[in-house]
Amino acid sequence: MKIILAISLFIVFYTFAGYGIFLYLIIRIKRAFKGKKTLPSENLDELPSCTLIIAAYDEEYFIEQKISNSLQLNYPEGKLKLLFVTDGSSDKTPDIIARYPQIQLLHRPERAGKIAAVHRAMEYVDTDAVVFTDANTFLNKDALIKICRHYSDATAGAIAGEKRVHIDENADASAAGEGFYWKYESALKKWDSELYSVVGAAGELFSVRRSLYQPVEPDTVLDDFMISMLIAAKGYRIIYEPDAYATETASENVSEELKRKVRIAAGGIQSILRLKKLFNPFPYPVLSFQYISHRVLRWTITPFLLILSFVLNIILALKPGETAMQALLLAQVLFYLLALLGLVMEKRQLRIKVLFIPYYFCVMNYAVLAGIIRYFSTKQSAVWEKVQRKQ
């Protein structure tokens, strides 16, 4: 029983902290022997032609700002096309976009989902590179240049930008927790990329070579993750570019963030089942190692091991003389009490930031469990599910 507990706790630690520590040490060793990799040139003449695709569903509140942001992006004249897809939008989103002749608008009244809209948009793309971004995020001015410069590297098949979450001073647990999570994720992506490849891109900002784009199945939940990983599975790298970033506001509250996380977790299980070939380490051993360490463990067994380790710890701590087990149980109980206190404070709208991390950690792992149940109990849909965000 102690062995099972030790293995469970080790996997939990490795999933959320150990892998990051391992990456950091490996990268430091790699830099000591090979030096830091030189970034590619930003020579404007060498940048590929590019299409920026924005899929929007009922984004009336944000769309004017998104258009303004997109038109202000720096890129060589004549090499950039802007394409907005608004399938299913029932508000004024298509009408607002139609006012701008510089933008190609694709609109259909049918609501088939984001990935169906993206696939349709890709039929109109004739540029070398494609950049995808969400309608409610805003890019820094040089984002496209920073991203597309990496295509001078023949091994680069996709580029992942950075997601930044705008946090107010009075942020609640969902906002503060999400912000901390994405800062840690950004560090992992940076090290993953330096070791070999990022493990999937986030839809807020990512790019692919047009020639490598492969349509995913119409019910795909995590289309951004699947599109980028299918390219990685062909032997190309997903490079992380932190100087190209998309900023968005946090979810309106914990309930909205939980809804988003549950959907992501269900999509994670779906992706794992569709990317089974990545469990074979022989074609690309480093990618398989990164994929399992960074994604698979989080989306599958680790949340269950949290429960198992707590139950086993209780059983072992009840035995006489098990001082170490009793101390470990006390530490676990204190952590979950802090998370529970964070829940109470959240409901009373009291902001105690030290409680946000344990609370958000528990919410994340609960979302994975709920997502697994959702995946195996209901039919998956790629139809847009809007998350309410802070205005």
CSV table of C-alpha atoms in Angstrom, one decimal:
chain,number,residue,atom,x,y,z
A,1,MET,CA,0.0,0.0,0.0
A,2,LYS,CA,2.9,2.4,0.8
A,3,ILE,CA,4.5,1.6,-2.6
A,4,ILE,CA,1.2,2.4,-4.4
A,5,LEU,CA,1.0,5.7,-2.4
A,6,ALA,CA,4.6,6.6,-3.2
A,7,ILE,CA,4.1,5.9,-6.9
A,8,SER,CA,0.8,7.9,-6.9
A,9,LEU,CA,2.4,10.9,-5.2
A,10,PHE,CA,5.4,10.8,-7.5
A,11,ILE,CA,3.3,10.8,-10.6
A,12,VAL,CA,1.2,13.7,-9.2
A,13,PHE,CA,4.3,15.7,-8.3
A,14,TYR,CA,5.9,14.9,-11.7
A,15,THR,CA,2.8,15.9,-13.6
A,16,PHE,CA,2.5,19.4,-12.1
A,17,ALA,CA,6.1,20.3,-11.0
A,18,GLY,CA,8.6,17.5,-11.7
A,19,TYR,CA,8.4,17.7,-15.4
A,20,GLY,CA,8.9,21.4,-15.3
A,21,ILE,CA,12.0,21.0,-13.1
A,22,PHE,CA,13.3,18.3,-15.4
A,23,LEU,CA,12.9,20.5,-18.4
A,24,TYR,CA,14.6,23.4,-16.7
A,25,LEU,CA,17.6,21.3,-15.8
A,26,ILE,CA,17.9,19.7,-19.2
A,27,ILE,CA,17.7,23.1,-21.0
A,28,ARG,CA,20.4,24.6,-18.7
A,29,ILE,CA,22.7,21.6,-19.5
A,30,LYS,CA,21.9,22.0,-23.2
A,31,ARG,CA,22.7,25.7,-23.2
A,32,ALA,CA,26.0,25.1,-21.3
A,33,PHE,CA,27.2,22.8,-24.1
A,34,LYS,CA,25.6,24.3,-27.2
A,35,GLY,CA,24.8,27.8,-26.2
A,36,LYS,CA,21.4,29.5,-26.6
A,37,LYS,CA,19.9,29.1,-30.0
A,38,THR,CA,20.0,32.1,-32.3
A,39,LEU,CA,16.6,33.5,-33.3
A,40,PRO,CA,15.9,33.7,-37.0
A,41,SER,CA,16.1,36.9,-38.9
A,42,GLU,CA,13.2,39.4,-39.1
A,43,ASN,CA,14.2,40.4,-42.7
A,44,LEU,CA,10.8,41.6,-44.1
A,45,ASP,CA,11.7,40.5,-47.6
A,46,GLU,CA,12.2,36.9,-46.5
A,47,LEU,CA,8.9,36.6,-44.7
A,48,PRO,CA,6.3,34.3,-46.3
A,49,SER,CA,2.9,35.4,-47.5
A,50,CYS,CA,0.4,35.0,-44.7
A,51,THR,CA,-3.4,34.8,-44.1
A,52,LEU,CA,-4.8,35.8,-40.7
A,53,ILE,CA,-8.0,33.8,-40.0
A,54,ILE,CA,-10.4,34.9,-37.3
A,55,ALA,CA,-13.4,32.7,-36.6
A,56,ALA,CA,-16.1,34.7,-34.8
A,57,TYR,CA,-19.4,33.7,-33.3
A,58,ASP,CA,-21.6,36.4,-31.9
A,59,GLU,CA,-18.7,38.7,-30.9
A,60,GLU,CA,-20.5,41.9,-31.4
A,61,TYR,CA,-19.0,43.4,-28.3
A,62,PHE,CA,-15.3,42.6,-29.2
A,63,ILE,CA,-15.3,42.6,-33.0
A,64,GLU,CA,-14.8,46.3,-33.7
A,65,GLN,CA,-11.7,46.2,-31.4
A,66,LYS,CA,-10.5,43.0,-33.0
A,67,ILE,CA,-10.8,44.6,-36.5
A,68,SER,CA,-8.9,47.7,-35.4
A,69,ASN,CA,-6.2,45.5,-33.8
A,70,SER,CA,-5.9,43.3,-36.9
A,71,LEU,CA,-5.5,46.3,-39.3
A,72,GLN,CA,-2.7,47.7,-37.2
A,73,LEU,CA,-0.6,44.6,-37.3
A,74,ASN,CA,2.8,45.1,-38.9
A,75,TYR,CA,3.6,42.9,-41.9
A,76,PRO,CA,5.1,43.6,-45.4
A,77,GLU,CA,2.6,45.3,-47.7
A,78,GLY,CA,1.0,42.9,-50.2
A,79,LYS,CA,1.9,39.8,-48.2
A,80,LEU,CA,-0.9,39.7,-45.7
A,81,LYS,CA,-4.6,38.8,-46.1
A,82,LEU,CA,-7.3,39.2,-43.4
A,83,LEU,CA,-10.1,36.6,-43.4
A,84,PHE,CA,-13.0,36.6,-41.0
A,85,VAL,CA,-15.4,33.7,-40.7
A,86,THR,CA,-18.7,34.3,-38.9
A,87,ASP,CA,-20.8,31.1,-39.5
A,88,GLY,CA,-23.8,31.0,-37.2
A,89,SER,CA,-23.5,34.5,-35.9
A,90,SER,CA,-27.0,35.9,-35.2
A,91,ASP,CA,-25.9,39.4,-33.9
A,92,LYS,CA,-24.4,42.3,-35.8
A,93,THR,CA,-20.9,40.7,-36.0
A,94,PRO,CA,-21.1,40.0,-39.8
A,95,ASP,CA,-22.6,43.5,-40.5
A,96,ILE,CA,-19.8,45.2,-38.6
A,97,ILE,CA,-17.1,43.3,-40.5
A,98,ALA,CA,-18.7,43.9,-43.9
A,99,ARG,CA,-18.0,47.7,-43.5
A,100,TYR,CA,-14.3,47.0,-44.0
A,101,PRO,CA,-13.3,46.4,-47.7
A,102,GLN,CA,-9.8,45.3,-46.6
A,103,ILE,CA,-11.2,42.2,-44.9
A,104,GLN,CA,-12.6,39.1,-46.7
A,105,LEU,CA,-15.8,38.1,-44.9
A,106,LEU,CA,-17.2,34.5,-45.1
A,107,HIS,CA,-20.6,34.2,-43.5
A,108,ARG,CA,-23.2,31.5,-43.4
A,109,PRO,CA,-26.3,31.5,-41.2
A,110,GLU,CA,-25.8,27.8,-40.3
A,111,ARG,CA,-24.0,27.2,-36.9
A,112,ALA,CA,-21.8,24.2,-37.7
A,113,GLY,CA,-19.1,25.1,-35.3
A,114,LYS,CA,-15.6,26.7,-35.3
A,115,ILE,CA,-13.7,23.9,-36.9
A,116,ALA,CA,-16.2,23.7,-39.8
A,117,ALA,CA,-15.8,27.4,-40.3
A,118,VAL,CA,-12.0,27.1,-40.2
A,119,HIS,CA,-12.1,24.3,-42.8
A,120,ARG,CA,-14.3,26.4,-45.1
A,121,ALA,CA,-12.0,29.4,-44.7
A,122,MET,CA,-8.9,27.3,-45.5
A,123,GLU,CA,-10.4,26.6,-49.0
A,124,TYR,CA,-9.8,30.3,-49.7
A,125,VAL,CA,-6.2,30.4,-48.5
A,126,ASP,CA,-3.4,30.6,-51.1
A,127,THR,CA,-0.6,31.9,-48.9
A,128,ASP,CA,2.4,30.1,-47.6
A,129,ALA,CA,1.5,30.5,-43.9
A,130,VAL,CA,-1.7,30.7,-42.0
A,131,VAL,CA,-2.2,32.4,-38.6
A,132,PHE,CA,-5.3,31.6,-36.5
A,133,THR,CA,-6.5,33.8,-33.6
A,134,ASP,CA,-9.7,34.2,-31.6
A,135,ALA,CA,-12.1,37.2,-32.0
A,136,ASN,CA,-11.9,38.2,-28.4
A,137,THR,CA,-8.1,38.3,-28.2
A,138,PHE,CA,-5.7,41.2,-29.1
A,139,LEU,CA,-2.3,40.7,-30.7
A,140,ASN,CA,0.8,42.8,-30.3
A,141,LYS,CA,1.8,44.8,-33.4
A,142,ASP,CA,4.7,42.6,-34.4
A,143,ALA,CA,3.0,39.3,-33.6
A,144,LEU,CA,2.8,38.1,-37.2
A,145,ILE,CA,6.4,39.0,-38.0
A,146,LYS,CA,7.7,37.3,-34.9
A,147,ILE,CA,5.7,34.2,-35.8
A,148,CYS,CA,6.4,33.9,-39.5
A,149,ARG,CA,10.1,34.5,-39.3
A,150,HIS,CA,10.4,30.9,-38.0
A,151,TYR,CA,9.3,29.4,-41.3
A,152,SER,CA,12.9,30.0,-42.5
A,153,ASP,CA,13.6,26.9,-40.5
A,154,ALA,CA,12.6,23.9,-42.7
A,155,THR,CA,11.8,21.8,-39.6
A,156,ALA,CA,9.2,24.3,-38.4
A,157,GLY,CA,5.7,23.1,-39.2
A,158,ALA,CA,3.7,25.2,-36.8
A,159,ILE,CA,4.3,28.1,-34.5
A,160,ALA,CA,2.6,28.6,-31.1
A,161,GLY,CA,2.2,32.2,-29.8
A,162,GLU,CA,1.7,33.1,-26.2
A,163,LYS,CA,-1.6,33.5,-24.4
A,164,ARG,CA,-1.7,36.2,-21.8
A,165,VAL,CA,-4.7,36.7,-19.4
A,166,HIS,CA,-5.5,40.3,-18.4
A,167,ILE,CA,-5.8,40.4,-14.6
A,168,ASP,CA,-7.5,43.2,-12.8
A,169,GLU,CA,-6.3,44.2,-9.3
A,170,ASN,CA,-9.6,42.9,-7.9
A,171,ALA,CA,-9.4,39.6,-9.8
A,172,ASP,CA,-11.3,36.7,-8.4
A,173,ALA,CA,-10.0,33.1,-8.1
A,174,SER,CA,-10.8,32.2,-11.6
A,175,ALA,CA,-8.9,35.2,-13.1
A,176,ALA,CA,-5.9,35.1,-10.7
A,177,GLY,CA,-5.7,31.3,-10.9
A,178,GLU,CA,-5.9,31.3,-14.7
A,179,GLY,CA,-3.3,33.9,-14.9
A,180,PHE,CA,-0.9,32.0,-12.7
A,181,TYR,CA,-1.6,28.8,-14.7
A,182,TRP,CA,-0.8,30.4,-18.0
A,183,LYS,CA,2.4,31.9,-16.8
A,184,TYR,CA,3.6,28.5,-15.7
A,185,GLU,CA,2.3,27.0,-19.0
A,186,SER,CA,4.3,29.6,-20.9
A,187,ALA,CA,7.5,28.6,-19.1
A,188,LEU,CA,6.9,25.0,-19.9
A,189,LYS,CA,6.2,25.8,-23.6
A,190,LYS,CA,9.4,27.8,-23.8
A,191,TRP,CA,11.4,24.9,-22.5
A,192,ASP,CA,9.5,22.3,-24.5
A,193,SER,CA,10.3,24.2,-27.7
A,194,GLU,CA,13.9,24.6,-26.8
A,195,LEU,CA,14.2,20.8,-26.1
A,196,TYR,CA,12.4,19.8,-29.3
A,197,SER,CA,8.8,20.8,-29.8
A,198,VAL,CA,5.8,22.4,-28.1
A,199,VAL,CA,3.1,19.9,-27.3
A,200,GLY,CA,0.1,21.4,-29.1
A,201,ALA,CA,-0.8,25.0,-29.8
A,202,ALA,CA,-3.6,27.1,-28.2
A,203,GLY,CA,-6.3,28.6,-30.4
A,204,GLU,CA,-5.8,32.2,-29.1
A,205,LEU,CA,-2.7,32.5,-31.4
A,206,PHE,CA,-1.0,29.8,-33.6
A,207,SER,CA,0.2,29.3,-37.1
A,208,VAL,CA,0.8,26.5,-39.6
A,209,ARG,CA,2.4,26.0,-42.9
A,210,ARG,CA,-0.4,25.9,-45.5
A,211,SER,CA,1.0,22.9,-47.2
A,212,LEU,CA,0.9,20.9,-43.9
A,213,TYR,CA,-2.6,21.8,-42.9
A,214,GLN,CA,-4.7,18.6,-42.4
A,215,PRO,CA,-8.5,18.9,-41.8
A,216,VAL,CA,-9.5,17.3,-38.6
A,217,GLU,CA,-12.8,15.5,-38.0
A,218,PRO,CA,-15.9,17.7,-37.7
A,219,ASP,CA,-16.6,16.8,-34.1
A,220,THR,CA,-13.1,17.7,-32.9
A,221,VAL,CA,-13.3,19.7,-29.7
A,222,LEU,CA,-9.7,20.9,-29.4
A,223,ASP,CA,-9.2,21.7,-33.1
A,224,ASP,CA,-6.2,23.9,-32.4
A,225,PHE,CA,-4.4,21.2,-30.4
A,226,MET,CA,-5.2,18.5,-33.0
A,227,ILE,CA,-4.3,20.6,-36.1
A,228,SER,CA,-0.9,21.4,-34.6
A,229,MET,CA,-0.2,17.9,-33.2
A,230,LEU,CA,-1.0,16.2,-36.5
A,231,ILE,CA,1.8,18.3,-38.0
A,232,ALA,CA,4.1,17.4,-35.2
A,233,ALA,CA,3.3,13.7,-35.8
A,234,LYS,CA,4.6,14.1,-39.3
A,235,GLY,CA,8.0,15.0,-38.0
A,236,TYR,CA,7.8,18.8,-37.9
A,237,ARG,CA,8.4,20.9,-34.9
A,238,ILE,CA,5.9,23.3,-33.2
A,239,ILE,CA,8.0,26.3,-32.2
A,240,TYR,CA,7.0,28.5,-29.3
A,241,GLU,CA,7.3,32.3,-29.9
A,242,PRO,CA,6.7,34.2,-26.7
A,243,ASP,CA,7.2,37.6,-28.4
A,244,ALA,CA,4.0,37.0,-30.3
A,245,TYR,CA,1.2,37.1,-27.8
A,246,ALA,CA,-2.6,37.3,-27.7
A,247,THR,CA,-4.2,39.0,-24.7
A,248,GLU,CA,-7.7,38.2,-23.5
A,249,THR,CA,-9.7,38.8,-20.4
A,250,ALA,CA,-10.3,36.1,-17.9
A,251,SER,CA,-13.5,34.1,-17.6
A,252,GLU,CA,-16.3,36.1,-15.9
A,253,ASN,CA,-16.3,33.8,-12.9
A,254,VAL,CA,-15.2,30.3,-11.7
A,255,SER,CA,-18.4,28.7,-13.1
A,256,GLU,CA,-17.6,30.0,-16.6
A,257,GLU,CA,-14.0,28.9,-16.2
A,258,LEU,CA,-15.1,25.5,-15.0
A,259,LYS,CA,-17.4,25.1,-18.0
A,260,ARG,CA,-14.4,25.9,-20.3
A,261,LYS,CA,-12.1,23.5,-18.4
A,262,VAL,CA,-14.6,20.6,-18.5
A,263,ARG,CA,-14.9,21.0,-22.3
A,264,ILE,CA,-11.1,21.1,-22.7
A,265,ALA,CA,-10.8,18.0,-20.6
A,266,ALA,CA,-13.4,16.1,-22.7
A,267,GLY,CA,-11.5,17.3,-25.8
A,268,GLY,CA,-8.3,16.1,-24.2
A,269,ILE,CA,-9.6,12.5,-23.9
A,270,GLN,CA,-10.8,12.7,-27.5
A,271,SER,CA,-7.4,13.9,-28.7
A,272,ILE,CA,-5.5,11.2,-26.8
A,273,LEU,CA,-7.7,8.5,-28.4
A,274,ARG,CA,-7.1,10.0,-31.9
A,275,LEU,CA,-3.3,10.5,-31.4
A,276,LYS,CA,-2.6,7.0,-30.3
A,277,LYS,CA,0.4,6.7,-32.6
A,278,LEU,CA,2.3,9.2,-30.4
A,279,PHE,CA,2.5,6.6,-27.7
A,280,ASN,CA,4.9,4.8,-30.0
A,281,PRO,CA,8.3,6.4,-29.1
A,282,PHE,CA,10.3,4.9,-31.9
A,283,PRO,CA,9.5,7.5,-34.7
A,284,TYR,CA,9.9,10.6,-32.5
A,285,PRO,CA,11.0,9.6,-29.0
A,286,VAL,CA,11.4,13.1,-27.6
A,287,LEU,CA,8.0,14.2,-28.8
A,288,SER,CA,6.3,11.1,-27.3
A,289,PHE,CA,8.1,11.8,-24.0
A,290,GLN,CA,7.0,15.4,-24.0
A,291,TYR,CA,3.4,14.6,-25.1
A,292,ILE,CA,2.9,12.0,-22.3
A,293,SER,CA,4.6,14.1,-19.6
A,294,HIS,CA,2.9,17.5,-20.5
A,295,ARG,CA,-0.5,16.4,-21.6
A,296,VAL,CA,-1.5,12.8,-21.2
A,297,LEU,CA,-0.8,12.5,-17.5
A,298,ARG,CA,-2.8,15.7,-16.8
A,299,TRP,CA,-5.8,14.6,-18.9
A,300,THR,CA,-6.0,10.9,-17.7
A,301,ILE,CA,-4.7,9.3,-14.5
A,302,THR,CA,-3.3,12.1,-12.4
A,303,PRO,CA,-6.7,13.5,-11.0
A,304,PHE,CA,-7.6,9.9,-10.1
A,305,LEU,CA,-4.2,9.5,-8.3
A,306,LEU,CA,-4.9,12.6,-6.2
A,307,ILE,CA,-8.0,10.8,-4.9
A,308,LEU,CA,-6.3,7.5,-4.5
A,309,SER,CA,-3.3,8.9,-2.6
A,310,PHE,CA,-5.6,10.8,-0.2
A,311,VAL,CA,-7.6,7.6,0.6
A,312,LEU,CA,-4.5,5.4,1.0
A,313,ASN,CA,-2.9,8.1,3.2
A,314,ILE,CA,-5.9,8.0,5.5
A,315,ILE,CA,-5.8,4.2,5.8
A,316,LEU,CA,-2.0,4.2,6.5
A,317,ALA,CA,-2.2,7.1,9.0
A,318,LEU,CA,-4.7,5.2,11.1
A,319,LYS,CA,-2.1,2.6,11.9
A,320,PRO,CA,-0.2,3.0,15.1
A,321,GLY,CA,3.3,4.5,14.8
A,322,GLU,CA,2.9,5.8,11.3
A,323,THR,CA,4.2,9.3,12.1
A,324,ALA,CA,5.3,10.0,8.6
A,325,MET,CA,2.0,9.0,7.1
A,326,GLN,CA,0.2,11.2,9.7
A,327,ALA,CA,2.3,14.2,8.8
A,328,LEU,CA,1.7,13.6,5.1
A,329,LEU,CA,-2.0,13.3,5.7
A,330,LEU,CA,-2.0,16.6,7.7
A,331,ALA,CA,-0.2,18.3,4.8
A,332,GLN,CA,-2.9,17.0,2.4
A,333,VAL,CA,-5.7,18.0,4.6
A,334,LEU,CA,-4.3,21.5,5.1
A,335,PHE,CA,-4.0,22.0,1.3
A,336,TYR,CA,-7.6,20.9,0.7
A,337,LEU,CA,-8.8,23.1,3.6
A,338,LEU,CA,-7.1,26.0,1.9
A,339,ALA,CA,-8.8,25.2,-1.3
A,340,LEU,CA,-12.2,24.9,0.5
A,341,LEU,CA,-11.5,28.2,2.2
A,342,GLY,CA,-10.8,29.7,-1.2
A,343,LEU,CA,-14.2,28.5,-2.4
A,344,VAL,CA,-15.9,30.1,0.6
A,345,MET,CA,-14.0,33.4,0.1
A,346,GLU,CA,-14.9,33.3,-3.6
A,347,LYS,CA,-18.6,32.9,-2.9
A,348,ARG,CA,-18.4,35.8,-0.5
A,349,GLN,CA,-16.4,37.8,-3.0
A,350,LEU,CA,-13.5,38.2,-0.7
A,351,ARG,CA,-10.1,38.3,-2.5
A,352,ILE,CA,-7.3,36.4,-0.6
A,353,LYS,CA,-4.8,35.6,-3.3
A,354,VAL,CA,-2.9,33.1,-1.3
A,355,LEU,CA,-5.9,30.8,-1.5
A,356,PHE,CA,-6.4,31.1,-5.3
A,357,ILE,CA,-3.7,28.6,-6.3
A,358,PRO,CA,-5.0,25.6,-4.2
A,359,TYR,CA,-8.6,26.5,-5.1
A,360,TYR,CA,-7.8,26.7,-8.8
A,361,PHE,CA,-5.7,23.5,-8.7
A,362,CYS,CA,-8.7,21.6,-7.3
A,363,VAL,CA,-11.1,23.2,-9.8
A,364,MET,CA,-8.8,22.1,-12.7
A,365,ASN,CA,-8.6,18.5,-11.5
A,366,TYR,CA,-12.3,18.4,-10.8
A,367,ALA,CA,-12.8,19.6,-14.4
A,368,VAL,CA,-10.7,16.8,-15.8
A,369,LEU,CA,-12.8,14.2,-13.9
A,370,ALA,CA,-16.0,15.9,-15.1
A,371,GLY,CA,-14.6,16.1,-18.6
A,372,ILE,CA,-13.8,12.4,-18.7
A,373,ILE,CA,-17.3,11.6,-17.5
A,374,ARG,CA,-18.7,14.0,-20.2
A,375,TYR,CA,-16.7,12.4,-22.9
A,376,PHE,CA,-17.8,8.9,-22.2
A,377,SER,CA,-21.4,9.7,-21.4
A,378,THR,CA,-22.4,12.2,-24.1
A,379,LYS,CA,-21.8,12.8,-27.8
A,380,GLN,CA,-19.1,15.4,-28.4
A,381,SER,CA,-20.0,18.5,-30.4
A,382,ALA,CA,-17.7,21.1,-32.0
A,383,VAL,CA,-20.5,23.7,-32.1
A,384,TRP,CA,-19.4,27.0,-30.5
A,385,GLU,CA,-19.9,27.1,-26.7
A,386,LYS,CA,-19.3,30.7,-25.6
A,387,VAL,CA,-17.6,31.4,-22.3
A,388,GLN,CA,-18.6,34.6,-20.7
A,389,ARG,CA,-15.6,36.8,-20.2
A,390,LYS,CA,-15.0,39.9,-18.1
A,391,GLN,CA,-16.0,43.0,-20.1
